[in-house]
Short mmCIF file of N, CA and C in Angstrom, two decimals:
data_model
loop_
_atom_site.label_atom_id
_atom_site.label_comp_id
_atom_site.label_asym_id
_atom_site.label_seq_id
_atom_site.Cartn_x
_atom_site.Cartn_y
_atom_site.Cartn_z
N UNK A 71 -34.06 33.00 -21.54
CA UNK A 71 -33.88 33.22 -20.13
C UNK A 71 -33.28 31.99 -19.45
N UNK A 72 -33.34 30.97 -19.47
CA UNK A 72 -33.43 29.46 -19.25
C UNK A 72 -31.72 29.46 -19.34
N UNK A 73 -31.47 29.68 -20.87
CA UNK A 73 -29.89 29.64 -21.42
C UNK A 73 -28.75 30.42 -20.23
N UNK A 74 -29.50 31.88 -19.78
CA UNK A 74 -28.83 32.58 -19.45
C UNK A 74 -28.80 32.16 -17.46
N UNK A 75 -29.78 31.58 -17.14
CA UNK A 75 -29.62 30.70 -15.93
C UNK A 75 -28.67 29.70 -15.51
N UNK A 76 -28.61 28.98 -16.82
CA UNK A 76 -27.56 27.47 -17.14
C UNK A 76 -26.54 28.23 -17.35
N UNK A 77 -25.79 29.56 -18.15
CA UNK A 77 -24.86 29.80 -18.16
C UNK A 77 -24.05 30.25 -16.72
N UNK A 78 -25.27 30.94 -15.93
CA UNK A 78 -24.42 31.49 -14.64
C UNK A 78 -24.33 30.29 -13.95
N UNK A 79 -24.77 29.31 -13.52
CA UNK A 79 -24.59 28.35 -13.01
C UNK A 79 -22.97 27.39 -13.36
N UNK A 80 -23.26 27.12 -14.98
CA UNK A 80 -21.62 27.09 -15.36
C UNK A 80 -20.33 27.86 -14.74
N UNK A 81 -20.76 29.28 -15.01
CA UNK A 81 -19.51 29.87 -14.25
C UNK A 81 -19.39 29.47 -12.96
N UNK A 82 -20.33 29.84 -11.78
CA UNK A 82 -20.47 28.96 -10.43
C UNK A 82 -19.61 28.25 -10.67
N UNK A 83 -20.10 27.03 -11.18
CA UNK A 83 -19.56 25.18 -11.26
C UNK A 83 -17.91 25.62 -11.48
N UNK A 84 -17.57 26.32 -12.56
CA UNK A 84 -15.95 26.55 -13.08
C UNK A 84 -14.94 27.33 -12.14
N UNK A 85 -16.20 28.34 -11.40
CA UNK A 85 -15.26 28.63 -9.80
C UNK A 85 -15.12 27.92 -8.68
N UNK A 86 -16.08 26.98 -8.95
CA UNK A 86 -16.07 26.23 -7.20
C UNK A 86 -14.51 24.92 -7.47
N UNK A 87 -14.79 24.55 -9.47
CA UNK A 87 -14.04 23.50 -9.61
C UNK A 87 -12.67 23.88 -9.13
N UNK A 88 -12.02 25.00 -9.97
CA UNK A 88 -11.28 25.81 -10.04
C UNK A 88 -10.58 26.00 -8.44
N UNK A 89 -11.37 26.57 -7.68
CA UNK A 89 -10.99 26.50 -6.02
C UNK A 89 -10.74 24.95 -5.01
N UNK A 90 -11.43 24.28 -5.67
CA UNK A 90 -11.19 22.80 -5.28
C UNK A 90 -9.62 22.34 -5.67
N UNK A 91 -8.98 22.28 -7.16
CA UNK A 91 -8.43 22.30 -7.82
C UNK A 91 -6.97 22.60 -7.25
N UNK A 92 -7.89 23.77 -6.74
CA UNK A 92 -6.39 25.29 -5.95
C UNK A 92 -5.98 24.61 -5.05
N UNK A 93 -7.11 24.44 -4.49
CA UNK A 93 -6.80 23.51 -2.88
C UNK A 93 -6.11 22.31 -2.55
N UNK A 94 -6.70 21.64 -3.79
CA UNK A 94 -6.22 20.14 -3.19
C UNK A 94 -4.35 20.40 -3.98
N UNK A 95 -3.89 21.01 -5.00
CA UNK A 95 -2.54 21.85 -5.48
C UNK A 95 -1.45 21.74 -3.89
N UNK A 96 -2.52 22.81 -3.17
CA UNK A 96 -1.98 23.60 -2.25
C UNK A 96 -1.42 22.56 -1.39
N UNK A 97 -2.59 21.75 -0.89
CA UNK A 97 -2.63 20.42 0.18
C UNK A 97 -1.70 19.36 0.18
N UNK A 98 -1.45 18.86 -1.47
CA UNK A 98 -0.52 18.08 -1.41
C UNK A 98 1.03 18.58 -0.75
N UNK A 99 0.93 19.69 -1.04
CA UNK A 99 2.82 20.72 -1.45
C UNK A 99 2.54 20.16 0.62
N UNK A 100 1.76 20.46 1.03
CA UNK A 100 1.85 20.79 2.64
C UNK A 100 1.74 19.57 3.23
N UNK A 101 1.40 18.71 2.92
CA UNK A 101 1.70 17.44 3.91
C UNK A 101 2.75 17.16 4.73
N UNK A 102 2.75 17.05 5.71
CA UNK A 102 3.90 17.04 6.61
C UNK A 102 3.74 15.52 7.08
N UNK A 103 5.91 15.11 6.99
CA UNK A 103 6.20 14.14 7.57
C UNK A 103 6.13 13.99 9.35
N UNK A 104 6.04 12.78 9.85
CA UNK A 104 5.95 12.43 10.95
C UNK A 104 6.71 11.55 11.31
N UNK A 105 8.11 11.65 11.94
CA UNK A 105 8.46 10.43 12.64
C UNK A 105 8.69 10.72 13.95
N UNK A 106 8.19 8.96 13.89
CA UNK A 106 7.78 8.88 15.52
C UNK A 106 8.79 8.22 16.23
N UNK A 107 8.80 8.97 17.55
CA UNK A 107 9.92 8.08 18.56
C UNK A 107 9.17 6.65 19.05
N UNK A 108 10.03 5.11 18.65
CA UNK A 108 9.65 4.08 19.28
C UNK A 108 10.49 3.30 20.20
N UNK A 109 9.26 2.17 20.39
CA UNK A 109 9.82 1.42 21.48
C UNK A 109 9.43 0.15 20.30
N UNK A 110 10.45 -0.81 21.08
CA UNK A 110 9.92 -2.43 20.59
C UNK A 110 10.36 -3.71 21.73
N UNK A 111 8.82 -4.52 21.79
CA UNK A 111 8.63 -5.06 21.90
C UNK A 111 8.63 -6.76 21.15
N UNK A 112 9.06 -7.79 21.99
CA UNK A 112 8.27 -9.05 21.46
C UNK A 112 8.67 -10.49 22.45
N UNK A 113 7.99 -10.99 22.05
CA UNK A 113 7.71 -12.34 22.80
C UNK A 113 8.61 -13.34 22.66
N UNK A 114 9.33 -12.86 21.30
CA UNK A 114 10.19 -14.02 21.21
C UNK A 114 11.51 -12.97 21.16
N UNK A 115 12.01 -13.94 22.31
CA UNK A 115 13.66 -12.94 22.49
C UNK A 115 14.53 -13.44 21.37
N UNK A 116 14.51 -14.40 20.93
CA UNK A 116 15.93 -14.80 20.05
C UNK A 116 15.50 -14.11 18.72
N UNK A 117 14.49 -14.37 17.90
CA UNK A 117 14.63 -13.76 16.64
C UNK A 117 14.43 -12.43 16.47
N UNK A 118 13.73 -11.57 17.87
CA UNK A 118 13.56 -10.23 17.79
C UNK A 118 15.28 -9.97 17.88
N UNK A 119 15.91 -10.07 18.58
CA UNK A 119 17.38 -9.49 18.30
C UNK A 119 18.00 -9.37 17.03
N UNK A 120 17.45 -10.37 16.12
CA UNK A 120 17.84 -9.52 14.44
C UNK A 120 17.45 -8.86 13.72
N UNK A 121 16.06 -8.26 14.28
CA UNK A 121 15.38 -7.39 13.97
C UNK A 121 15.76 -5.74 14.12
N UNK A 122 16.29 -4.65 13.82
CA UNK A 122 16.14 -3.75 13.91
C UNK A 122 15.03 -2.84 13.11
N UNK A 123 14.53 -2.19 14.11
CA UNK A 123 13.48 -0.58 13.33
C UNK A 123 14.07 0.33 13.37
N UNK A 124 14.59 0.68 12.02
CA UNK A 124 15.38 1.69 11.99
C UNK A 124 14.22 3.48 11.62
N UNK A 125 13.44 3.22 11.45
CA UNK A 125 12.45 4.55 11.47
C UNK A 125 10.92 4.06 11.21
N UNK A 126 9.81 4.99 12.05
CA UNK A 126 8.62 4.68 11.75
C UNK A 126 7.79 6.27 11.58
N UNK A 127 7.30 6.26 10.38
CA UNK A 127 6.55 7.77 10.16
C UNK A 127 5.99 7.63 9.09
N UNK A 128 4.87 8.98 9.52
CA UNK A 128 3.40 9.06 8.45
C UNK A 128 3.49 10.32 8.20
N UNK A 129 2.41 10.03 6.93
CA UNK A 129 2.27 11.29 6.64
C UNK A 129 0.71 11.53 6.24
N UNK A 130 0.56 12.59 6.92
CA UNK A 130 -0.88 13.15 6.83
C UNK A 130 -1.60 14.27 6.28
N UNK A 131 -2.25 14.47 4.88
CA UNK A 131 -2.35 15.84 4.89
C UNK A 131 -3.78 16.51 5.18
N UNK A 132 -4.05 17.43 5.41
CA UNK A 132 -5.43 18.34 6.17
C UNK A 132 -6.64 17.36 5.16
N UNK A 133 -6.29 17.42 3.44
CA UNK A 133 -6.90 17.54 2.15
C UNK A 133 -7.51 15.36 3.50
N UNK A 134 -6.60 15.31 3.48
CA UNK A 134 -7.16 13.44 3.89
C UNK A 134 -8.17 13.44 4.84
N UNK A 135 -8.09 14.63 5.97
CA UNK A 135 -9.32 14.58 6.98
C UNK A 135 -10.49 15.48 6.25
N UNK A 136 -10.16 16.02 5.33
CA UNK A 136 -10.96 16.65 4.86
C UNK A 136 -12.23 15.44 3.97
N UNK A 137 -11.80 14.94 3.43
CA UNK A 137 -12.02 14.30 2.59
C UNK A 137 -12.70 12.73 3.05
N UNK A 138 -12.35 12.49 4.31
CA UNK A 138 -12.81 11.76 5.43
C UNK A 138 -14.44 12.39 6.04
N UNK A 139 -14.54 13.69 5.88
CA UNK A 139 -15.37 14.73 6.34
C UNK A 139 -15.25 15.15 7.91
N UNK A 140 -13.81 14.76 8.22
CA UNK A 140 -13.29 14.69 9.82
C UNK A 140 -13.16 14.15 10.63
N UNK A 141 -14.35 12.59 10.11
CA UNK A 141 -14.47 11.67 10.96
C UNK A 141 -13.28 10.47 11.12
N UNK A 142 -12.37 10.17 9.96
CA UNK A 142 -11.64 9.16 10.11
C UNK A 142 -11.40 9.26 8.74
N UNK A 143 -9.75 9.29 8.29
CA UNK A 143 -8.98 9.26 6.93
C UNK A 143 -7.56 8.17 7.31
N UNK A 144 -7.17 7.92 6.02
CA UNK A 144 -6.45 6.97 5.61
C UNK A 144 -5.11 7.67 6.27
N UNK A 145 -4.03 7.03 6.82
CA UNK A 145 -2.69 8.06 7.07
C UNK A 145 -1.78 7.58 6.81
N UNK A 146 -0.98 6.68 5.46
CA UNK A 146 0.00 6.65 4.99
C UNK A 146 1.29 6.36 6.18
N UNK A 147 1.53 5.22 6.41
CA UNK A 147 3.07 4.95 7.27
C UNK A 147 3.47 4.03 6.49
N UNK A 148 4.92 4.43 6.81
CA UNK A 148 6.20 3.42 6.51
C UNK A 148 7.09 3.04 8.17
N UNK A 149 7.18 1.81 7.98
CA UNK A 149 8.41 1.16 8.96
C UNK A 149 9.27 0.59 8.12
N UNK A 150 10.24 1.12 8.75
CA UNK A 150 11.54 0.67 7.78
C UNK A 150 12.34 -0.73 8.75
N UNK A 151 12.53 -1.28 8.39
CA UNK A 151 13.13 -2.86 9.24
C UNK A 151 14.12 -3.36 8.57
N UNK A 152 15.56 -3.75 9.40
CA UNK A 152 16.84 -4.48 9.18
C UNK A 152 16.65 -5.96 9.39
N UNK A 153 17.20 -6.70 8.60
CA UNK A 153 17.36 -7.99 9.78
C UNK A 153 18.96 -8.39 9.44
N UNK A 154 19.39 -8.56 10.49
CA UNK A 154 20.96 -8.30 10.82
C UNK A 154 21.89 -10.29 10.65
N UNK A 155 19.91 -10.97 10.78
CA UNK A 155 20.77 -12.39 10.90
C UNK A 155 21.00 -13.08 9.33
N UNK A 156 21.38 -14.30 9.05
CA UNK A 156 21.30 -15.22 7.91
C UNK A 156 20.35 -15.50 7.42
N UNK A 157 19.39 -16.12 8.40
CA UNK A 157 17.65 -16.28 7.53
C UNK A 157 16.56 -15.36 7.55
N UNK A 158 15.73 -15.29 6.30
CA UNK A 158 14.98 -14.43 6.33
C UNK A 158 13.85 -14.35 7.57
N UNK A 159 12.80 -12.99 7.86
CA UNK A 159 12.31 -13.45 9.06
C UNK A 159 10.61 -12.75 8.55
N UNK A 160 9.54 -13.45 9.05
CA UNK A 160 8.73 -12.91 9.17
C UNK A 160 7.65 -13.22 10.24
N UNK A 161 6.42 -12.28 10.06
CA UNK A 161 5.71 -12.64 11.04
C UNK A 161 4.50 -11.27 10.77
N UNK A 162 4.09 -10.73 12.52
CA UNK A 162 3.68 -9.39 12.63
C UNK A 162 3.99 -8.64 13.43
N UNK A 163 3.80 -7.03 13.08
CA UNK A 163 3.75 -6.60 14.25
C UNK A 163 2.76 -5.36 14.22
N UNK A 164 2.30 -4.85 15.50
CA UNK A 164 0.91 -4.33 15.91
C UNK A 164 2.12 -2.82 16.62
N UNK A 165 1.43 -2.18 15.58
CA UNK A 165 1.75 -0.73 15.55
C UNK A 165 1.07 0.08 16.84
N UNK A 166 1.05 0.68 17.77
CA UNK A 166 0.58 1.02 18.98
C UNK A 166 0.69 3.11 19.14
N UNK A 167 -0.25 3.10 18.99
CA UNK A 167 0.31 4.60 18.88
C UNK A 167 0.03 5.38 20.18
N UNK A 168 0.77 6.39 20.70
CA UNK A 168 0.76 6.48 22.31
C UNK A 168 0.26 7.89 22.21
N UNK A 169 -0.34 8.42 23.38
CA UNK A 169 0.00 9.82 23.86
C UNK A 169 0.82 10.11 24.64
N UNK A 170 1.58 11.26 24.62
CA UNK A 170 2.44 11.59 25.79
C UNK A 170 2.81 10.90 27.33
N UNK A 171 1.82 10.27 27.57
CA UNK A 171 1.17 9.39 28.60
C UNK A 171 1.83 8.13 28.64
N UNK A 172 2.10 7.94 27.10
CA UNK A 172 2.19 6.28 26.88
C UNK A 172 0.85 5.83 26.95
N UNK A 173 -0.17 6.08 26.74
CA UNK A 173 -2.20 5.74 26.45
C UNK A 173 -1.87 5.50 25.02
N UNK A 174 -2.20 3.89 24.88
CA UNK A 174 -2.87 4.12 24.32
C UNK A 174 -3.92 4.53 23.00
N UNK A 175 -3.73 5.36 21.81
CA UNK A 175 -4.50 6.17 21.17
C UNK A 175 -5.38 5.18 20.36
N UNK A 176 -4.62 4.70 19.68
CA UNK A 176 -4.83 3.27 18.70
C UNK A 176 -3.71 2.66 17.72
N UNK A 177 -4.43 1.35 17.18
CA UNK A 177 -3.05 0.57 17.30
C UNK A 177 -3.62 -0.23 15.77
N UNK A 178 -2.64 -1.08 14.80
CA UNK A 178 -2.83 -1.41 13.48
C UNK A 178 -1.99 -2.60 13.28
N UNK A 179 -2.55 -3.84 12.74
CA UNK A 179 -1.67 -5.10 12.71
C UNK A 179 -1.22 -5.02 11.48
N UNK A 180 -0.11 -5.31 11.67
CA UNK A 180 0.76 -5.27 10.17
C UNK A 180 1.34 -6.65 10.13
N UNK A 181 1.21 -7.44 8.37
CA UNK A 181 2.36 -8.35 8.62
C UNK A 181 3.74 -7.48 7.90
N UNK A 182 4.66 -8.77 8.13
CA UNK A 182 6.33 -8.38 7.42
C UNK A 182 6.88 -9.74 6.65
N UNK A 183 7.62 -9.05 6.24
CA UNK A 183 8.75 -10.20 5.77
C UNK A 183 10.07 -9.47 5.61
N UNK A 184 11.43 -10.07 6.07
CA UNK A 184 12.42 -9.08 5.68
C UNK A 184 13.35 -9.97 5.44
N UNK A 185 14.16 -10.47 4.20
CA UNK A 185 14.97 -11.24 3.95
C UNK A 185 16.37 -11.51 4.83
N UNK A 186 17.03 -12.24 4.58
CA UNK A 186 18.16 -12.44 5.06
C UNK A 186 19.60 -11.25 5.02
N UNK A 187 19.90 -10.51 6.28
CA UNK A 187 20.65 -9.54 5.81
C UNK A 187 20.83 -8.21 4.90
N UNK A 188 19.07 -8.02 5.19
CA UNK A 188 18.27 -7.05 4.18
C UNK A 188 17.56 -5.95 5.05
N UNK A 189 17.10 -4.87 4.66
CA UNK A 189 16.32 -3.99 4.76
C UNK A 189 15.11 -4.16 3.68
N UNK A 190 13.87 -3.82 4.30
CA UNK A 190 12.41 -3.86 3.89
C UNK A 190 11.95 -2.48 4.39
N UNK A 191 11.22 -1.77 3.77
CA UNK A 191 10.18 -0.90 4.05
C UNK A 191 8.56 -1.08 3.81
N UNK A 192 8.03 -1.69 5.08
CA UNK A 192 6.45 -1.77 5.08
C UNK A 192 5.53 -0.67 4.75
N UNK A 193 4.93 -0.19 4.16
CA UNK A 193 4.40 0.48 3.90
C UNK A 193 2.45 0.20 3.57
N UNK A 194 2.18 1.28 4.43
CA UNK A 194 0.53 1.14 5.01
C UNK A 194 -0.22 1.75 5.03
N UNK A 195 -1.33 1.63 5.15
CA UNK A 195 -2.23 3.43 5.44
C UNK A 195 -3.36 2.36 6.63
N UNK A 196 -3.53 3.40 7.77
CA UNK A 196 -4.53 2.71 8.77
C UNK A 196 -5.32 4.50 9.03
N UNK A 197 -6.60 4.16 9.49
CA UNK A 197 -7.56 4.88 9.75
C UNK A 197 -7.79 5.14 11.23
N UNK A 198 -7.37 6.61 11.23
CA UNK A 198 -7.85 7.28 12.29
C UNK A 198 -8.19 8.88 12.45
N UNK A 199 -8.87 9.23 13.32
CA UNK A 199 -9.85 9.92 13.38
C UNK A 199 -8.80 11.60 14.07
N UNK A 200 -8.88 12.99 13.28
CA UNK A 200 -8.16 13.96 13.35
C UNK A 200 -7.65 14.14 15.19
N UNK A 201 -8.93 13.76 15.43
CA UNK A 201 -8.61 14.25 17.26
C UNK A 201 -7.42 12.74 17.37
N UNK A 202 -7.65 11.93 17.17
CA UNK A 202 -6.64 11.05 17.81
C UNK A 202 -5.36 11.34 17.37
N UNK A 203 -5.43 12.04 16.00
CA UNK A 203 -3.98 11.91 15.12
C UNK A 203 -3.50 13.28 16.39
N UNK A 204 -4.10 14.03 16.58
CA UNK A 204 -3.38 15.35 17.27
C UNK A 204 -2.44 14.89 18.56
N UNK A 205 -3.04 13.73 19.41
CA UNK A 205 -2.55 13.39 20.51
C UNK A 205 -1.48 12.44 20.25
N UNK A 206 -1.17 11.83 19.47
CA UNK A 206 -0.61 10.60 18.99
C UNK A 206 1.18 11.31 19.05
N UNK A 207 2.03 10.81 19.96
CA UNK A 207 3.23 11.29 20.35
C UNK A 207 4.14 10.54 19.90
N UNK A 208 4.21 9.33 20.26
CA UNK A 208 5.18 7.88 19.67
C UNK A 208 4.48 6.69 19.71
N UNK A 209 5.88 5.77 19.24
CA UNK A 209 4.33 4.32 19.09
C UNK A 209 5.76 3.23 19.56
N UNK A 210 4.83 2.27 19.38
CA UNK A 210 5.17 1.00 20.45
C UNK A 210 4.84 -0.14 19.34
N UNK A 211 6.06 -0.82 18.94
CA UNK A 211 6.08 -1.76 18.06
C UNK A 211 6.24 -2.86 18.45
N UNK A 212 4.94 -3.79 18.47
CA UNK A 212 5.04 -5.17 19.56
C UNK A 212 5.29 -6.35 18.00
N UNK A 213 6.42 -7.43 17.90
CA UNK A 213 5.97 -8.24 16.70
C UNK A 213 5.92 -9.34 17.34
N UNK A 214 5.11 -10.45 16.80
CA UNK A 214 4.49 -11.52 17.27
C UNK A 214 4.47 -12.26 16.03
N UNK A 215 4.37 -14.19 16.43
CA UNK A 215 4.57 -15.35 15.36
C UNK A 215 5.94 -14.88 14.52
N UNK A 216 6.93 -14.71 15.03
CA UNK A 216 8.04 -14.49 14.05
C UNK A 216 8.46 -15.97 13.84
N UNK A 217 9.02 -16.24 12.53
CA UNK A 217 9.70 -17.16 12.06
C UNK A 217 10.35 -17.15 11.59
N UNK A 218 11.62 -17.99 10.99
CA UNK A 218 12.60 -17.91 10.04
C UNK A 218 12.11 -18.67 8.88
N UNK A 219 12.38 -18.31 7.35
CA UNK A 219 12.31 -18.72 6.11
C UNK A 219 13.69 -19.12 5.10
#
């Protein structure tokens, strides 16, 4: 009797795995890209002018808030960055993510480095919470301590 308890339970376990399996299949195929319309900012006028951001976007899939349990998951961004002058440049910059409003939502310090006459793609994952990701419209790229190398 015992045997035949442990066996139905197995099957259970091999359908629930099985549907997990299906799901997370399904979840990856569906992740959807995000790029966001920005602005940029910085403090220092001369070396920000060799700076271009040429795209900033994430990607988020359901399976990540899921897996968070709703409260706050990892969300995968890339900023892609030019630098147009002779020396290489680095520093940071603080990712700002807005609502429609310009509010606001929340915001992620990143450093960089982007060589001389090069393109770099930063690439990140920062934590935030499903309700904020819904409101989150464009972002606001402030960089700060830039230097030349």
């Amino acid at each position: 009797m015992k045997s035949g308890v442990k066996l139905g339970l197995m099957k259970k376990l091999i359908i629930i795995l099985f549907f997990i399996f299906s799901f997370l299949n399904i979840q990856s195929v569906s992740a959807k890209t995000v790029k966001w319309d920005f602005e940029v900012k910085s403090t220092n006028t001369e070396l920000i002018k060799c700076i271009k951001v040429l795209e900033v976007k994430s990607k988020r899939s359901l399976l990540s808030s899921i897996t968070g349990m709703g409260i706050v998951s990892e969300t995968p961004t890339i900023v892609k960055l030019q630098n147009n002058c002779k020396e290489g440049i680095k520093g940071w910059f603080r990712i700002k993510l807005l609502d429609e409003d310009g509010f606001m939502i929340d915001d992620w310090l990143e450093e960089f480095s982007v060589g001389r006459k090069a393109l770099t793609k930063n690439s990140f994952e920062f934590l935030t919470s499903p309700l904020k990701w819904k409101k989150i419209k464009s972002a606001l790229l402030e960089f700060d301590k830039l230097e030349t190398y």
